[in-house]
């Protein structure tokens, strides 16, 4: 399923994909015991989280009248699939240098979810 975006959102997503490409791949950090750890950069995480929220909101707009909570799980599947395709097309790699297809669930659960929840809370606080 492809999530179609209006031109302004598509342009923003393309810019964010550029940020993900620039800051993608391994961002080494020190584990404290002399080992190097691979991790995603803060810039990558925030850009990917914004891509997710743009696509999720566009997807959910197509289901006006349906309970938003019911659609969140379905939107997750659609958005993660679309992001995987777009990241692979842009040759954006995981922090271990692997293709993103199949690794988006891990990225979402371990890195994006918390940032997205914070973004959602801030949006709700500003638009009660």
Coordinates of N, CA and C in Angstrom, one line a residue:
X1 N 0.8 -1.2 0.0 CA 0.0 0.0 0.0 C 0.9 1.2 0.0
X2 N 0.7 2.1 -0.9 CA 1.4 3.3 -1.0 C 0.7 4.5 -0.3
X3 N 1.4 5.2 0.4 CA 0.8 6.4 1.1 C 1.1 7.6 0.2
X4 N 0.1 8.2 -0.4 CA 0.3 9.3 -1.3 C 0.2 10.6 -0.4
X5 N 1.2 11.5 -0.6 CA 1.3 12.7 0.1 C 1.1 13.9 -0.8
X6 N 0.4 15.0 -0.3 CA 0.4 16.2 -1.1 C 1.8 16.7 -1.3
X7 N 2.0 17.6 -2.3 CA 3.3 18.1 -2.7 C 4.1 18.7 -1.5
X8 N 3.5 19.5 -0.6 CA 4.2 20.1 0.5 C 4.7 19.0 1.4
X9 N 3.9 18.0 1.7 CA 4.4 16.9 2.6 C 5.4 16.1 2.0
X10 N 5.2 15.8 0.7 CA 6.2 15.0 -0.1 C 7.6 15.7 -0.1
X11 N 7.6 17.0 -0.3 CA 8.8 17.8 -0.3 C 9.5 17.7 1.1
X12 N 8.7 17.8 2.1 CA 9.2 17.7 3.5 C 9.8 16.3 3.7
X13 N 9.1 15.3 3.3 CA 9.6 13.9 3.5 C 10.9 13.7 2.7
X14 N 10.9 14.2 1.5 CA 12.2 14.1 0.7 C 13.4 14.8 1.4
X15 N 13.1 15.9 2.0 CA 14.2 16.6 2.8 C 14.6 15.8 4.0
X16 N 13.6 15.2 4.7 CA 13.9 14.4 5.9 C 14.7 13.1 5.5
X17 N 14.3 12.5 4.3 CA 15.0 11.3 3.8 C 16.5 11.7 3.5
X18 N 16.7 12.9 3.0 CA 18.0 13.4 2.8 C 18.8 13.5 4.1
X19 N 18.2 13.9 5.2 CA 18.8 14.0 6.5 C 19.1 12.6 7.0
X20 N 18.2 11.6 6.8 CA 18.4 10.3 7.2 C 19.5 9.7 6.4
X21 N 19.6 10.0 5.1 CA 20.7 9.4 4.3 C 22.1 10.0 4.8
X22 N 22.1 11.3 5.1 CA 23.3 12.0 5.5 C 23.8 11.4 6.9
X23 N 22.8 11.2 7.8 CA 23.2 10.7 9.1 C 22.9 9.2 9.4
X24 N 22.6 8.5 8.3 CA 22.3 7.1 8.4 C 23.6 6.3 8.6
X25 N 23.4 5.0 8.7 CA 24.5 4.1 8.9 C 25.0 4.1 10.3
X26 N 26.2 3.7 10.6 CA 26.7 3.6 11.9 C 27.1 4.9 12.5
X27 N 26.7 5.2 13.7 CA 27.2 6.3 14.5 C 27.8 5.7 15.7
X28 N 29.1 5.5 15.7 CA 29.8 4.8 16.7 C 29.8 5.6 18.0
X29 N 29.6 4.9 19.1 CA 29.7 5.5 20.4 C 30.5 4.5 21.3
X30 N 31.0 5.0 22.4 CA 31.8 4.2 23.3 C 30.9 3.6 24.4
X31 N 31.0 2.3 24.6 CA 30.2 1.5 25.6 C 30.6 1.7 27.0
X32 N 31.8 2.4 27.2 CA 32.3 2.6 28.5 C 33.3 1.6 28.9
X33 N 33.3 0.4 28.2 CA 34.3 -0.6 28.5 C 35.3 -0.8 27.4
X34 N 35.5 0.2 26.6 CA 36.4 0.2 25.5 C 35.9 -0.3 24.2
X35 N 34.7 -0.9 24.2 CA 34.1 -1.4 23.0 C 33.3 -0.3 22.3
X36 N 33.3 -0.4 21.0 CA 32.5 0.6 20.2 C 31.1 0.0 19.9
X37 N 30.1 0.9 20.1 CA 28.7 0.4 19.8 C 28.2 1.1 18.6
X38 N 27.4 0.4 17.7 CA 26.8 1.1 16.6 C 25.4 1.6 17.1
X39 N 25.1 2.8 16.7 CA 23.8 3.4 17.1 C 23.4 4.3 16.0
X40 N 22.1 4.7 16.1 CA 21.6 5.7 15.2 C 21.9 7.1 15.7
X41 N 22.2 8.0 14.9 CA 22.4 9.4 15.3 C 21.1 10.1 15.7
X42 N 21.2 11.1 16.6 CA 20.0 11.8 17.0 C 19.3 12.5 15.8
X43 N 20.1 13.0 14.8 CA 19.5 13.6 13.6 C 18.7 12.6 12.8
X44 N 19.3 11.4 12.7 CA 18.6 10.3 12.0 C 17.3 10.0 12.7
X45 N 17.3 9.8 14.0 CA 16.1 9.4 14.7 C 15.0 10.4 14.6
X46 N 15.4 11.7 14.8 CA 14.4 12.8 14.7 C 13.8 12.9 13.3
X47 N 14.6 12.8 12.3 CA 14.1 12.9 10.9 C 13.2 11.7 10.6
X48 N 13.6 10.5 11.0 CA 12.7 9.3 10.7 C 11.4 9.4 11.5
X49 N 11.5 9.9 12.7 CA 10.3 10.1 13.5 C 9.3 11.1 12.9
X50 N 9.8 12.1 12.3 CA 9.0 13.1 11.7 C 8.4 12.5 10.4
X51 N 9.2 11.8 9.7 CA 8.6 11.1 8.5 C 7.5 10.2 8.9
X52 N 7.7 9.4 10.0 CA 6.6 8.5 10.4 C 5.3 9.3 10.8
X53 N 5.4 10.4 11.5 CA 4.2 11.1 11.9 C 3.5 11.7 10.7
X54 N 4.3 12.3 9.7 CA 3.7 12.8 8.5 C 2.9 11.7 7.8
X55 N 3.5 10.6 7.6 CA 2.8 9.5 6.9 C 1.7 8.9 7.6
X56 N 1.8 8.8 8.9 CA 0.7 8.3 9.8 C -0.5 9.2 9.7
X57 N -0.3 10.5 9.9 CA -1.4 11.5 9.8 C -2.1 11.5 8.5
X58 N -1.3 11.4 7.4 CA -1.9 11.3 6.1 C -2.7 10.1 5.9
X59 N -2.2 8.9 6.3 CA -2.9 7.7 6.2 C -4.2 7.7 7.0
X60 N -4.1 8.3 8.3 CA -5.3 8.3 9.1 C -6.4 9.3 8.6
X61 N -6.0 10.3 7.9 CA -7.0 11.2 7.3 C -7.9 10.5 6.3
X62 N -7.4 9.5 5.7 CA -8.2 8.7 4.7 C -9.2 7.9 5.4
X63 N -9.2 7.8 6.7 CA -10.2 7.0 7.5 C -11.0 7.8 8.5
X64 N -11.4 9.0 8.0 CA -12.3 9.9 8.9 C -13.5 9.1 9.3
X65 N -13.9 9.2 10.5 CA -15.1 8.5 10.9 C -14.9 7.2 11.5
X66 N -13.7 6.6 11.3 CA -13.3 5.3 11.9 C -12.5 5.7 13.2
X67 N -12.8 4.9 14.2 CA -12.1 5.2 15.5 C -10.5 5.2 15.3
X68 N -9.9 6.3 15.7 CA -8.5 6.5 15.5 C -7.7 5.4 16.1
X69 N -8.1 5.0 17.3 CA -7.3 4.0 18.0 C -7.4 2.7 17.2
X70 N -8.5 2.4 16.6 CA -8.6 1.1 15.8 C -7.7 1.1 14.6
X71 N -7.5 2.3 14.1 CA -6.7 2.4 12.9 C -5.2 2.5 13.1
X72 N -4.8 2.8 14.4 CA -3.4 3.0 14.7 C -2.5 1.8 14.3
X73 N -3.0 0.6 14.6 CA -2.2 -0.6 14.3 C -2.1 -0.8 12.8
X74 N -3.2 -0.6 12.1 CA -3.1 -0.7 10.6 C -2.3 0.4 10.0
X75 N -2.3 1.6 10.6 CA -1.5 2.7 10.1 C 0.0 2.3 10.3
X76 N 0.3 1.7 11.4 CA 1.7 1.3 11.7 C 2.2 0.4 10.6
X77 N 1.4 -0.6 10.2 CA 1.9 -1.5 9.2 C 2.1 -0.8 7.9
X78 N 1.2 0.1 7.5 CA 1.3 0.8 6.3 C 2.5 1.8 6.3
X79 N 2.6 2.5 7.4 CA 3.7 3.5 7.4 C 5.1 2.8 7.5
X80 N 5.2 1.8 8.3 CA 6.5 1.1 8.3 C 6.9 0.5 7.0
X81 N 5.9 -0.1 6.3 CA 6.1 -0.6 5.0 C 6.6 0.5 4.0
X82 N 5.9 1.6 4.0 CA 6.2 2.7 3.1 C 7.6 3.3 3.4
X83 N 7.9 3.4 4.7 CA 9.2 3.9 5.1 C 10.3 3.0 4.6
X84 N 10.1 1.7 4.8 CA 11.1 0.7 4.4 C 11.4 0.8 2.9
X85 N 10.3 0.9 2.1 CA 10.5 1.1 0.6 C 11.3 2.3 0.3
X86 N 10.9 3.4 0.9 CA 11.6 4.7 0.6 C 13.0 4.7 1.1
X87 N 13.3 4.2 2.3 CA 14.7 4.1 2.8 C 15.5 3.2 1.9
X88 N 15.0 2.1 1.5 CA 15.7 1.2 0.6 C 16.0 1.9 -0.8
X89 N 15.0 2.6 -1.3 CA 15.2 3.3 -2.6 C 16.3 4.3 -2.5
X90 N 16.3 5.0 -1.3 CA 17.4 6.0 -1.1 C 18.7 5.4 -0.6
X91 N 18.8 4.1 -0.5 CA 19.9 3.4 0.0 C 20.4 3.9 1.4
X92 N 19.4 4.1 2.2 CA 19.6 4.4 3.6 C 19.9 3.1 4.4
X93 N 21.0 3.0 5.1 CA 21.3 1.8 5.8 C 21.1 1.9 7.3
X94 N 20.9 0.7 7.9 CA 20.8 0.6 9.3 C 22.1 1.0 10.0
X95 N 22.1 1.0 11.3 CA 23.3 1.4 12.1 C 24.3 0.3 11.9
X96 N 24.0 -0.9 11.4 CA 24.9 -2.0 11.2 C 25.3 -2.1 9.7
X97 N 24.8 -1.1 8.9 CA 25.1 -1.1 7.5 C 24.3 -2.0 6.6
X98 N 23.2 -2.5 7.2 CA 22.3 -3.4 6.5 C 21.2 -2.6 5.8
X99 N 20.5 -3.2 4.8 CA 19.3 -2.6 4.2 C 18.2 -2.4 5.3
X100 N 17.4 -1.4 5.2 CA 16.4 -1.1 6.2 C 15.2 -2.0 6.0
X101 N 14.9 -2.6 4.8 CA 13.8 -3.5 4.7 C 13.9 -4.6 5.7
X102 N 12.9 -4.7 6.5 CA 12.8 -5.8 7.5 C 13.4 -5.3 8.8
X103 N 14.0 -4.1 8.9 CA 14.6 -3.6 10.1 C 13.8 -2.4 10.7
X104 N 12.7 -2.0 10.0 CA 12.0 -0.9 10.5 C 11.2 -1.2 11.8
X105 N 10.8 -2.4 12.0 CA 10.1 -2.8 13.2 C 11.0 -2.5 14.4
X106 N 12.3 -3.0 14.3 CA 13.3 -2.7 15.3 C 13.5 -1.2 15.5
X107 N 13.7 -0.5 14.4 CA 14.0 0.9 14.5 C 12.8 1.6 15.2
X108 N 11.6 1.3 14.8 CA 10.4 1.9 15.5 C 10.4 1.6 17.0
X109 N 10.4 0.3 17.3 CA 10.2 -0.1 18.7 C 11.3 0.4 19.6
X110 N 12.5 0.4 19.1 CA 13.7 0.7 20.0 C 14.2 2.2 19.9
X111 N 13.8 2.9 18.9 CA 14.3 4.3 18.7 C 13.2 5.3 18.4
X112 N 12.3 5.0 17.5 CA 11.4 6.0 17.1 C 10.2 6.2 18.0
X113 N 9.7 5.1 18.5 CA 8.4 5.2 19.3 C 8.4 6.2 20.4
X114 N 9.5 6.3 21.2 CA 9.5 7.2 22.3 C 9.5 8.7 21.7
X115 N 10.3 8.9 20.7 CA 10.3 10.3 20.1 C 9.0 10.6 19.5
X116 N 8.3 9.7 18.8 CA 7.0 9.9 18.3 C 6.0 10.2 19.3
X117 N 6.0 9.5 20.4 CA 5.1 9.7 21.6 C 5.3 11.1 22.1
X118 N 6.6 11.5 22.2 CA 6.9 12.9 22.7 C 6.4 13.9 21.7
X119 N 6.5 13.7 20.4 CA 6.0 14.6 19.4 C 4.5 14.7 19.5
X120 N 3.8 13.6 19.7 CA 2.4 13.5 19.8 C 1.9 14.3 21.0
X121 N 2.6 14.1 22.1 CA 2.2 14.8 23.4 C 2.4 16.3 23.2
X122 N 3.5 16.7 22.6 CA 3.7 18.2 22.4 C 2.6 18.7 21.5
X123 N 2.3 18.0 20.4 CA 1.2 18.5 19.5 C -0.1 18.6 20.2
X124 N -0.5 17.6 21.0 CA -1.7 17.7 21.8 C -1.7 18.8 22.8
X125 N -0.6 19.1 23.4 CA -0.5 20.2 24.4 C -0.7 21.5 23.7
X126 N -0.2 21.6 22.5 CA -0.3 22.9 21.7 C -1.6 23.1 21.0
X127 N -2.4 21.9 20.8 CA -3.7 22.0 20.1 C -4.7 21.2 20.9
X128 N -5.1 21.7 22.1 CA -6.0 20.9 22.9 C -7.4 20.6 22.3

